[in-house]
Short mmCIF file of C-alpha atoms in Angstrom, two decimals:
data_model
loop_
_atom_site.label_atom_id
_atom_site.label_comp_id
_atom_site.label_asym_id
_atom_site.label_seq_id
_atom_site.Cartn_x
_atom_site.Cartn_y
_atom_site.Cartn_z
CA MET K 90 -5.34 61.54 79.10
CA ASN K 91 -3.25 64.32 80.48
CA SER K 92 -1.51 62.70 83.40
CA THR K 93 -0.40 65.95 84.96
CA VAL K 94 -0.73 65.56 88.69
CA LEU K 95 -1.76 68.40 90.89
CA ALA K 96 1.48 69.01 92.68
CA SER K 97 0.03 69.92 96.02
CA THR K 98 -1.66 66.61 96.52
CA CYS K 99 0.36 64.15 94.53
CA ARG K 100 2.92 62.28 96.53
CA LYS K 101 3.21 59.22 94.45
CA ALA K 102 1.42 57.21 91.89
CA ILE K 103 -0.65 54.28 92.98
CA VAL K 104 -0.21 51.05 91.17
CA VAL K 105 -2.54 48.13 91.42
CA LEU K 106 -1.18 44.93 90.06
CA PRO K 107 -4.01 42.83 88.76
CA LEU K 108 -3.47 39.17 89.23
CA ALA K 109 -4.29 38.89 85.58
CA ALA K 110 -1.04 40.57 84.72
CA ILE K 111 2.22 41.16 86.47
CA LEU K 112 3.07 44.71 85.91
CA ALA K 113 6.27 46.60 85.92
CA VAL K 114 6.12 50.30 86.34
CA GLY K 115 8.40 52.99 85.22
CA CYS K 116 8.28 56.56 84.41
CA SER K 117 10.85 58.53 82.62
CA GLY K 118 12.28 61.24 80.76
CA GLY K 119 15.10 59.18 79.45
CA SER K 120 18.77 59.95 79.73
CA ASN K 121 21.08 62.15 77.75
CA SER K 122 23.12 59.37 76.31
CA SER K 123 22.32 58.06 72.89
CA SER K 124 22.92 54.72 71.32
CA THR K 125 21.46 52.33 68.85
CA PRO K 126 20.74 48.63 69.05
CA GLN K 127 24.02 46.77 68.82
CA ASN K 128 23.77 43.14 69.64
CA ASN K 129 21.82 40.90 71.95
CA SER K 130 24.70 40.62 74.41
CA THR K 131 24.59 44.32 75.29
CA THR K 132 21.38 44.88 77.13
CA GLY K 133 19.73 47.02 79.76
CA PRO K 134 16.59 46.74 81.84
CA ALA K 135 13.32 48.00 80.39
CA PHE K 136 9.80 47.74 81.72
CA VAL K 137 6.25 48.35 80.62
CA VAL K 138 3.54 49.91 82.74
CA GLY K 139 -0.12 49.72 81.86
CA THR K 140 -2.86 52.15 82.75
CA ASP K 141 -6.06 53.50 81.30
CA ALA K 142 -8.54 56.32 81.14
CA PRO K 143 -11.79 54.65 82.14
CA LEU K 144 -15.19 54.59 80.50
CA ALA K 145 -18.29 54.60 82.65
CA SER K 146 -19.93 51.20 83.23
CA VAL K 147 -17.06 49.32 81.57
CA VAL K 148 -15.75 46.94 84.21
CA SER K 149 -13.32 45.06 82.04
CA PHE K 150 -11.50 45.39 78.79
CA ALA K 151 -9.29 42.35 78.68
CA VAL K 152 -7.07 42.23 75.64
CA GLN K 153 -4.10 40.16 74.68
CA LEU K 154 -0.88 42.08 74.25
CA LYS K 155 0.74 40.21 71.38
CA SER K 156 3.75 42.50 71.33
CA ILE K 157 5.11 45.84 72.41
CA ASP K 158 8.18 46.72 70.37
CA ALA K 159 10.53 49.67 70.72
CA ILE K 160 11.81 51.00 67.41
CA ASP K 161 14.95 53.08 66.80
CA ALA K 162 15.55 55.71 64.15
CA SER K 163 16.90 53.08 61.75
CA GLY K 164 13.78 50.98 62.05
CA ASN K 165 15.33 48.32 64.25
CA SER K 166 12.83 46.99 66.74
CA VAL K 167 13.21 45.11 69.98
CA PRO K 168 10.45 43.36 71.96
CA LEU K 169 9.68 44.68 75.42
CA LEU K 170 7.39 41.80 76.35
CA SER K 171 8.58 38.29 77.06
CA GLY K 172 5.17 36.74 76.55
CA THR K 173 1.70 37.61 75.33
CA PRO K 174 -0.15 38.49 78.52
CA THR K 175 -3.81 39.30 78.59
CA VAL K 176 -4.24 42.60 80.39
CA ASP K 177 -7.47 43.99 81.72
CA PHE K 178 -7.02 47.70 81.16
CA ALA K 179 -10.30 48.56 82.86
CA HIS K 180 -8.99 47.05 86.05
CA TYR K 181 -6.43 49.81 86.28
CA ASN K 182 -9.10 52.51 86.47
CA GLY K 183 -6.43 55.12 86.06
CA LEU K 184 -3.90 53.32 88.20
CA GLN K 185 -0.65 51.94 86.93
CA ALA K 186 0.60 48.42 87.03
CA LEU K 187 3.61 46.51 85.93
CA VAL K 188 3.14 44.52 82.75
CA ASP K 189 6.64 43.20 82.24
CA ILE K 190 10.31 43.93 82.79
CA ASN K 191 13.10 42.48 80.68
CA ASP K 192 16.65 43.06 79.55
CA VAL K 193 16.62 44.32 75.98
CA PRO K 194 19.35 45.60 73.63
CA VAL K 195 20.70 49.01 74.54
CA GLY K 196 19.72 51.81 72.25
CA THR K 197 17.71 54.94 71.71
CA TYR K 198 14.19 54.13 70.70
CA ASN K 199 11.96 56.81 69.25
CA SER K 200 8.71 54.99 68.66
CA VAL K 201 6.68 52.07 69.93
CA SER K 202 4.52 49.57 68.12
CA ILE K 203 1.77 47.79 70.05
CA THR K 204 -0.03 44.79 68.57
CA LEU K 205 -3.20 43.53 70.18
CA GLY K 206 -4.88 40.16 69.96
CA THR K 207 -8.43 39.29 70.86
CA GLY K 208 -10.28 41.25 73.48
CA THR K 209 -13.44 41.15 75.54
CA ILE K 210 -15.51 44.03 76.91
CA GLY K 211 -17.42 43.62 80.16
CA TYR K 212 -19.84 46.23 81.34
CA LEU K 213 -22.24 46.67 84.17
CA ASN K 214 -25.96 46.50 83.55
CA THR K 215 -27.65 48.54 86.26
CA GLN K 216 -30.98 48.74 84.48
CA ILE K 217 -32.23 45.51 85.94
CA VAL K 218 -34.04 45.22 89.27
CA GLY K 219 -31.86 44.19 92.19
CA ALA K 220 -28.16 43.53 91.99
CA PRO K 221 -26.32 44.77 88.89
CA ALA K 222 -25.13 42.15 86.42
CA VAL K 223 -22.11 42.03 84.16
CA GLN K 224 -22.56 41.57 80.43
CA THR K 225 -19.73 40.76 78.08
CA GLU K 226 -19.14 40.86 74.38
CA ALA K 227 -16.21 40.31 72.10
CA ALA K 228 -14.24 43.35 71.03
CA THR K 229 -13.93 44.01 67.31
CA MET K 230 -10.66 45.80 66.69
CA THR K 231 -10.68 48.32 63.87
CA GLN K 232 -6.89 48.00 63.88
CA SER K 233 -4.67 45.54 65.70
CA THR K 234 -1.37 47.43 65.55
CA VAL K 235 -0.79 50.95 66.80
CA THR K 236 2.50 52.77 66.33
CA THR K 237 3.27 55.81 68.45
CA THR K 238 6.18 58.27 68.26
CA LEU K 239 7.60 58.97 71.71
CA SER K 240 7.85 62.60 72.77
CA SER K 241 10.98 61.65 74.67
CA PRO K 242 12.98 58.65 73.47
CA LEU K 243 13.37 55.49 75.46
CA VAL K 244 17.09 55.28 76.13
CA ILE K 245 18.24 51.89 77.36
CA THR K 246 21.77 51.65 78.68
CA HIS K 247 23.85 48.78 79.93
CA GLY K 248 24.21 48.86 83.69
CA GLY K 249 21.87 51.80 84.00
CA ALA K 250 18.73 52.13 86.07
CA PRO K 251 15.59 50.57 84.63
CA VAL K 252 13.67 52.66 82.16
CA GLY K 253 10.43 51.81 80.48
CA LEU K 254 7.13 52.70 78.96
CA ARG K 255 3.90 53.85 80.45
CA VAL K 256 1.19 52.49 78.16
CA ASP K 257 -2.06 54.34 78.75
CA LEU K 258 -5.13 53.05 76.95
CA ASP K 259 -7.80 55.73 76.67
CA MET K 260 -10.88 53.55 76.89
CA SER K 261 -13.29 56.42 76.43
CA LYS K 262 -11.72 57.05 73.03
CA SER K 263 -11.11 53.41 72.22
CA ILE K 264 -14.44 51.74 72.98
CA GLU K 265 -17.17 52.94 70.67
CA THR K 266 -20.63 53.76 71.91
CA ASP K 267 -23.74 54.57 69.92
CA ALA K 268 -25.96 57.62 70.19
CA ASN K 269 -27.63 56.10 73.24
CA GLY K 270 -24.34 55.45 74.97
CA GLN K 271 -24.57 51.73 74.40
CA ILE K 272 -21.35 49.85 73.74
CA THR K 273 -21.18 48.63 70.16
CA GLY K 274 -18.22 46.27 70.52
CA GLN K 275 -16.08 48.25 68.08
CA VAL K 276 -12.68 49.18 69.49
CA THR K 277 -10.19 51.59 67.99
CA PRO K 278 -7.16 51.26 70.26
CA THR K 279 -6.03 54.71 71.36
CA PHE K 280 -2.87 54.79 73.42
CA ASN K 281 -0.81 57.46 75.07
CA VAL K 282 2.70 56.06 75.39
CA ASN K 283 5.58 57.75 77.18
CA ALA K 284 9.04 56.73 78.33
CA TYR K 285 10.04 57.03 81.97
CA SER K 286 12.77 56.16 84.43
CA ASN K 287 12.21 54.12 87.56
CA THR K 288 12.83 57.13 89.80
CA ASP K 289 9.85 59.05 88.53
CA SER K 290 7.18 59.42 91.23
CA HIS K 291 4.53 58.20 88.81
CA CYS K 292 6.29 54.88 88.74
CA TYR K 293 5.86 54.14 92.40
CA ILE K 294 4.13 50.79 92.83
CA ASP K 295 1.49 51.03 95.48
CA GLU K 296 -0.08 47.65 95.07
CA LEU K 297 1.57 44.49 93.86
CA VAL K 298 -0.52 41.43 94.68
CA ALA K 299 1.31 38.12 94.48
CA ALA K 300 1.83 34.79 96.19
CA VAL K 301 4.83 34.22 98.44
CA VAL K 302 7.29 31.66 97.09
CA SER K 303 10.02 31.82 99.71
CA VAL K 304 11.16 33.87 102.66
CA ASN K 305 14.73 34.90 103.45
CA ALA K 306 14.49 36.15 107.02
CA SER K 307 18.21 36.75 107.44
CA GLY K 308 18.35 38.60 104.15
CA GLN K 309 15.24 40.64 104.94
CA SER K 310 13.52 39.71 101.74
CA PHE K 311 10.99 37.38 100.22
CA VAL K 312 10.16 36.18 96.75
CA VAL K 313 6.70 36.43 95.21
CA GLN K 314 5.16 35.07 92.07
CA GLY K 315 2.19 36.33 90.13
CA PRO K 316 -0.24 34.32 88.03
CA HIS K 317 1.96 34.51 84.93
CA GLY K 318 4.86 32.94 86.75
CA GLU K 319 7.16 35.91 86.90
CA GLN K 320 8.98 36.21 90.21
CA PHE K 321 10.03 39.29 92.11
CA THR K 322 12.27 39.69 95.13
CA ILE K 323 10.77 42.01 97.71
CA ASN K 324 13.24 43.76 99.99
CA VAL K 325 12.06 44.94 103.39
CA ASN K 326 13.79 46.93 106.10
CA GLY K 327 13.09 48.69 109.36
CA GLN K 328 11.14 51.37 107.56
CA THR K 329 8.77 48.92 105.91
CA GLU K 330 5.27 49.10 107.35
CA TRP K 331 3.33 45.90 107.87
CA GLU K 332 -0.46 45.78 108.03
CA GLY K 333 -2.27 44.02 110.84
CA ASN K 334 0.79 43.69 113.09
CA ASP K 335 2.26 41.17 110.68
CA SER K 336 5.97 40.86 109.95
CA LEU K 337 8.37 38.92 107.79
CA ASN K 338 7.97 36.04 110.21
CA SER K 339 4.23 35.94 109.42
CA LEU K 340 4.88 34.94 105.82
CA SER K 341 4.66 31.41 104.53
CA THR K 342 4.28 29.83 101.13
CA SER K 343 0.51 29.97 101.69
CA SER K 344 0.57 33.75 102.01
CA ILE K 345 -0.68 36.16 99.39
CA VAL K 346 0.57 39.69 99.87
CA GLN K 347 -0.09 43.18 98.65
CA VAL K 348 3.06 45.27 98.45
CA SER K 349 3.76 48.95 97.88
CA GLY K 350 7.19 50.20 96.96
CA ALA K 351 9.60 51.19 94.25
CA ILE K 352 11.37 49.21 91.58
CA ASP K 353 14.95 48.55 92.62
CA ALA K 354 17.87 48.84 90.26
CA ALA K 355 18.51 45.15 90.77
CA ASP K 356 16.76 42.82 88.36
CA GLN K 357 13.21 41.86 89.28
CA THR K 358 13.49 43.48 92.68
CA MET K 359 11.24 45.84 94.56
CA ASP K 360 11.88 47.79 97.76
CA ALA K 361 8.75 47.57 99.92
CA ASP K 362 7.36 50.49 101.88
CA ASP K 363 4.23 48.63 102.95
CA VAL K 364 3.25 44.97 103.04
CA ALA K 365 -0.21 43.56 103.75
CA ILE K 366 -0.94 39.86 104.02
CA ILE K 367 -4.32 39.60 102.32
CA SER K 368 -4.58 35.84 102.64
CA GLN K 369 -2.82 33.22 104.70
CA ASN K 370 -4.79 30.43 103.13
CA SER K 371 -3.80 30.47 99.48
CA PHE K 372 -6.95 32.13 98.19
CA PHE K 373 -7.42 35.74 97.21
CA ALA K 374 -9.82 37.71 95.05
CA GLY K 375 -10.13 41.41 94.42
CA GLY K 376 -12.66 43.67 92.81
CA GLN K 377 -15.43 46.15 93.32
CA VAL K 378 -18.39 45.87 95.64
CA THR K 379 -21.49 46.15 93.47
CA TYR K 380 -24.26 45.40 95.95
CA VAL K 381 -24.62 45.13 99.71
CA GLN K 382 -27.35 43.39 101.65
CA PRO K 383 -29.06 44.70 103.69
CA GLU K 384 -28.78 48.35 102.69
CA SER K 385 -28.21 49.50 106.27
CA GLY K 386 -26.79 47.93 109.38
CA PRO K 387 -24.27 45.11 109.40
CA ALA K 388 -24.07 43.50 105.99
CA THR K 389 -24.81 39.80 105.75
CA SER K 390 -23.46 39.55 102.23
CA PHE K 391 -22.13 41.62 99.38
CA ASP K 392 -21.61 41.14 95.68
CA LEU K 393 -18.10 41.43 94.32
CA TYR K 394 -17.12 42.01 90.72
CA VAL K 395 -14.01 39.84 90.51
CA ASP K 396 -11.16 41.54 88.67
CA SER K 397 -8.28 39.67 90.21
CA LEU K 398 -7.99 36.14 91.48
CA LEU K 399 -5.43 33.76 92.87
CA PRO K 400 -5.33 30.88 92.36
CA SER K 401 -7.48 30.58 89.27
CA ALA K 402 -8.67 27.08 90.12
CA THR K 403 -11.54 27.95 92.47
CA GLY K 404 -15.26 28.34 92.06
CA LEU K 405 -14.71 31.98 91.17
CA SER K 406 -13.69 33.34 87.82
CA LEU K 407 -12.48 36.68 86.55
CA GLY K 408 -15.21 38.97 85.31
CA GLN K 409 -18.05 37.45 87.26
CA ILE K 410 -20.02 38.84 90.17
CA ALA K 411 -19.59 36.62 93.20
CA GLN K 412 -21.56 36.74 96.41
CA VAL K 413 -19.56 36.91 99.62
CA ASP K 414 -21.45 35.75 102.70
CA LEU K 415 -20.47 37.33 106.00
CA THR K 416 -20.55 35.52 109.32
CA GLY K 417 -19.37 38.36 111.52
CA SER K 418 -16.01 36.78 112.23
CA GLU K 419 -14.17 38.31 109.28
CA LYS K 420 -11.16 40.55 109.84
CA PHE K 421 -11.55 43.94 108.18
CA LEU K 422 -8.43 45.85 107.14
CA ILE K 423 -7.67 49.08 105.31
CA TYR K 424 -4.61 49.09 103.16
CA TRP K 425 -2.08 51.75 104.18
CA MET K 426 -4.02 52.46 107.35
CA HIS K 427 -3.15 50.44 110.39
CA ASN K 428 -4.28 52.12 113.57
CA PRO K 429 -7.03 51.51 116.15
CA LEU K 430 -9.48 53.64 114.17
CA THR K 431 -9.44 51.24 111.27
CA GLN K 432 -12.00 48.93 112.85
CA PHE K 433 -14.45 51.83 113.09
CA LEU K 434 -13.90 53.03 109.56
CA PHE K 435 -14.27 49.75 107.75
CA ASN K 436 -16.40 46.85 108.96
CA SER K 437 -19.51 44.98 107.93
CA SER K 438 -21.63 48.09 108.55
CA GLN K 439 -19.39 50.26 106.40
CA LEU K 440 -19.55 48.25 103.21
CA VAL K 441 -20.91 50.27 100.27
CA ALA K 442 -21.19 49.73 96.54
CA GLY K 443 -18.25 51.21 94.71
CA GLN K 444 -15.60 50.15 97.20
CA SER K 445 -12.60 48.27 95.92
CA VAL K 446 -11.74 45.38 98.20
CA THR K 447 -9.73 42.20 98.41
CA ILE K 448 -10.95 39.05 100.10
CA GLY K 449 -8.85 36.19 101.39
CA GLY K 450 -9.38 32.88 103.06
CA PRO K 451 -9.22 29.13 102.59
CA SER K 452 -9.78 27.83 99.10
CA SER K 453 -12.62 25.70 100.44
CA GLY K 454 -14.57 28.88 101.05
CA ALA K 455 -14.31 29.79 97.39
CA ALA K 456 -15.80 26.64 95.93
CA ASN K 457 -19.17 28.25 95.25
CA ALA K 458 -19.08 31.70 93.68
CA GLN K 459 -22.52 32.48 95.06
CA ALA K 460 -21.64 31.59 98.64
CA VAL K 461 -18.06 32.64 99.22
CA THR K 462 -16.74 32.73 102.77
CA VAL K 463 -13.50 34.48 103.73
CA ASN K 464 -11.34 35.37 106.69
CA ARG K 465 -10.04 38.78 105.61
CA ILE K 466 -11.55 41.72 103.77
CA SER K 467 -9.26 44.60 102.89
CA LEU K 468 -10.29 47.96 101.53
CA ARG K 469 -7.96 49.19 98.80
CA HIS K 470 -7.46 52.25 96.63
CA TRP K 471 -9.53 52.99 93.60
CA GLY K 472 -9.79 55.81 91.08
CA PHE K 473 -12.84 58.05 90.93
CA ASP K 474 -13.20 60.11 87.78
CA GLY K 475 -15.37 63.11 87.28
CA THR K 476 -15.82 66.74 86.41
CA ILE K 477 -15.42 69.52 88.95
CA VAL K 478 -18.70 71.36 89.42
CA ALA K 479 -18.47 74.98 88.35
CA ASN K 480 -17.82 77.42 91.19
CA SER K 481 -17.63 74.63 93.74
CA ILE K 482 -13.97 75.02 94.66
CA ASN K 483 -13.59 76.45 98.14
CA SER K 484 -9.93 76.97 98.85
CA SER K 485 -10.47 78.11 102.42
CA GLN K 486 -12.39 74.96 103.25
CA ASN K 487 -10.32 72.80 100.92
CA THR K 488 -13.46 71.47 99.32
CA PHE K 489 -14.87 71.04 95.87
CA GLN K 490 -17.69 69.13 94.23
CA MET K 491 -17.50 66.88 91.23
CA ASN K 492 -19.78 64.74 89.16
CA ILE K 493 -18.53 61.19 88.96
CA ASN K 494 -18.42 59.83 85.43
CA GLY K 495 -16.78 56.48 85.89
CA PHE K 496 -17.56 53.05 87.24
CA ALA K 497 -18.23 54.29 90.78
CA GLY K 498 -20.69 56.79 89.40
CA VAL K 499 -22.66 53.97 87.87
CA LEU K 500 -22.75 52.06 91.13
CA GLY K 501 -23.43 54.88 93.55
CA PRO K 502 -24.11 58.60 93.93
CA GLN K 503 -22.91 60.71 91.03
CA THR K 504 -22.46 64.06 92.74
CA VAL K 505 -19.63 64.24 95.19
CA THR K 506 -18.18 66.81 97.52
CA TYR K 507 -14.44 66.53 98.02
CA MET K 508 -12.38 67.98 100.78
CA LEU K 509 -8.66 68.21 100.34
CA ARG K 510 -6.50 67.84 103.39
CA GLU K 511 -3.17 68.71 101.96
CA GLU K 512 -1.33 68.71 105.25
CA GLN K 513 -2.09 65.03 105.53
CA ASP K 514 -1.55 64.46 101.88
CA ILE K 515 -4.96 62.97 101.51
CA VAL K 516 -8.18 63.98 99.90
CA MET K 517 -11.50 63.59 101.62
CA ALA K 518 -14.74 63.51 99.76
CA SER K 519 -18.32 63.07 100.78
CA MET K 520 -20.90 61.81 98.37
CA VAL K 521 -24.32 63.43 98.51
CA MET U 1276 -6.28 73.06 95.32
CA THR U 1277 -4.76 76.09 93.65
CA ASP U 1278 -4.16 74.07 90.50
CA MET U 1279 -7.77 73.04 90.21
CA SER U 1280 -10.32 74.78 88.05
CA SER U 1281 -14.03 74.47 87.47
CA SER U 1282 -15.29 72.03 84.87
CA SER U 1283 -11.94 70.31 84.58
CA ASN U 1284 -11.85 66.55 84.56
CA VAL U 1285 -10.06 64.97 87.50
CA ARG U 1286 -9.42 61.59 89.00
CA VAL U 1287 -9.29 61.16 92.75
CA VAL U 1288 -7.56 57.97 93.82
CA GLY U 1289 -8.23 56.71 97.30
CA LEU U 1290 -10.26 54.72 99.78
CA LEU U 1291 -14.06 54.87 99.76
CA LEU U 1292 -15.51 54.82 103.25
CA LYS U 1293 -18.91 55.25 104.87
CA ASP U 1294 -18.98 57.75 107.72
CA SER U 1295 -20.41 55.75 110.60
CA SER U 1296 -21.93 58.81 112.26
CA THR U 1297 -23.50 60.53 109.27
CA GLY U 1298 -23.81 57.71 106.78
CA GLN U 1299 -22.09 59.85 104.18
CA ILE U 1300 -19.60 58.32 101.82
CA VAL U 1301 -16.11 59.65 102.39
CA LEU U 1302 -13.12 59.31 100.12
CA LEU U 1303 -9.60 59.28 101.52
CA ALA U 1304 -7.25 59.66 98.61
CA HIS U 1305 -3.58 59.81 97.92
CA TYR U 1306 -3.72 62.14 94.99
CA VAL U 1307 -5.74 63.97 92.36
CA ASP U 1308 -4.91 63.77 88.67
CA ASP U 1309 -5.83 66.43 86.18
CA MET U 1310 -7.47 64.52 83.34
CA SER U 1311 -8.23 67.50 81.10
#
């Protein structure tokens, strides 16, 4: 994937942190200094960001990252992962998320070796009558280790700002399909790996979803923990925006939050620009709407492909399609949009297949995956991939059309008209 | 917009909404990536 961002519309990268993996983001270019691994006592911060180029109908490609090692010119290697997390690359859908951040020996690293463990492919079967279903099969890796030479070295310094890797799995090149487009199960891991610094705009974390561990009101911060146990301190200030009129005082150890912000130079710390409380009752799930009933008018239920979940011990499980029943009392929110218009833009009548949402509520409402009840439903960002239709770009109207190739194209309309509103730094699109 | 060209592959990241008045699906996005 060429990650070049159209400058006129790109303000920052959006990062969704799946609950299946705590991600650390960074983008770089490296520094001018050069060094080689010395000893374990001289270290600097390094992070790993995961992303992907999606493949239509593939809703999950969960694979164990056994190791990601940085290698210097002398062949010395250092691990960038502290564990062996299982990461669902399909969940990223082009977004970036933090995989890990650790202190590693300072040095100049020219290549990266990634070793994968077992993996599972989940894809959407829309050929059946009624609601789509997810089918899964084990991935057969044609190779488990991939070594990539970095175009710009990863330079880790002691006391310097965090630097790290952006690990981009090109699923369309990695997951093999046959002549009929059917997934065969064969996977040839194809990565694009680049080094970045934490100040790069592509490293901005738009969505970190995690449970609140503690709140420091006087210090204007709180600590969160993701499903793999890694904790982050979230700094807030007067510029931090809170969704739904919430504030630092609204947080408790039962809260699950979604945070946008940048990685701070301090260890395991993030500076929040926006905070949304997506659950006050210790239960959260996120994913894509795959089916809405009825097709028009206020929805009474919708199906949700679950790609993130907290806690794991509920009636729901990752990779399944759950049914969320609506009573009419749910609170609808739009992430990064908190004004009076929100209630008109997203409610039970505005649910459509292809939306990416989070749901939150009491754990008791999540006991049965086919009858989930929640208090909050939040609309979140998602990536829509496609090809611009020839001669459709209208600069005066700021519009263009594209054919959607990815997951959303499987769920909904495949021809889309987009309208760019650059003065608002947003893009509008209407599907036809 | 000036950087865009026909037949190029792009990714639009944003919020998918249904227009309550027209029923059309509208996407509010933060950015467009050139995927070519």
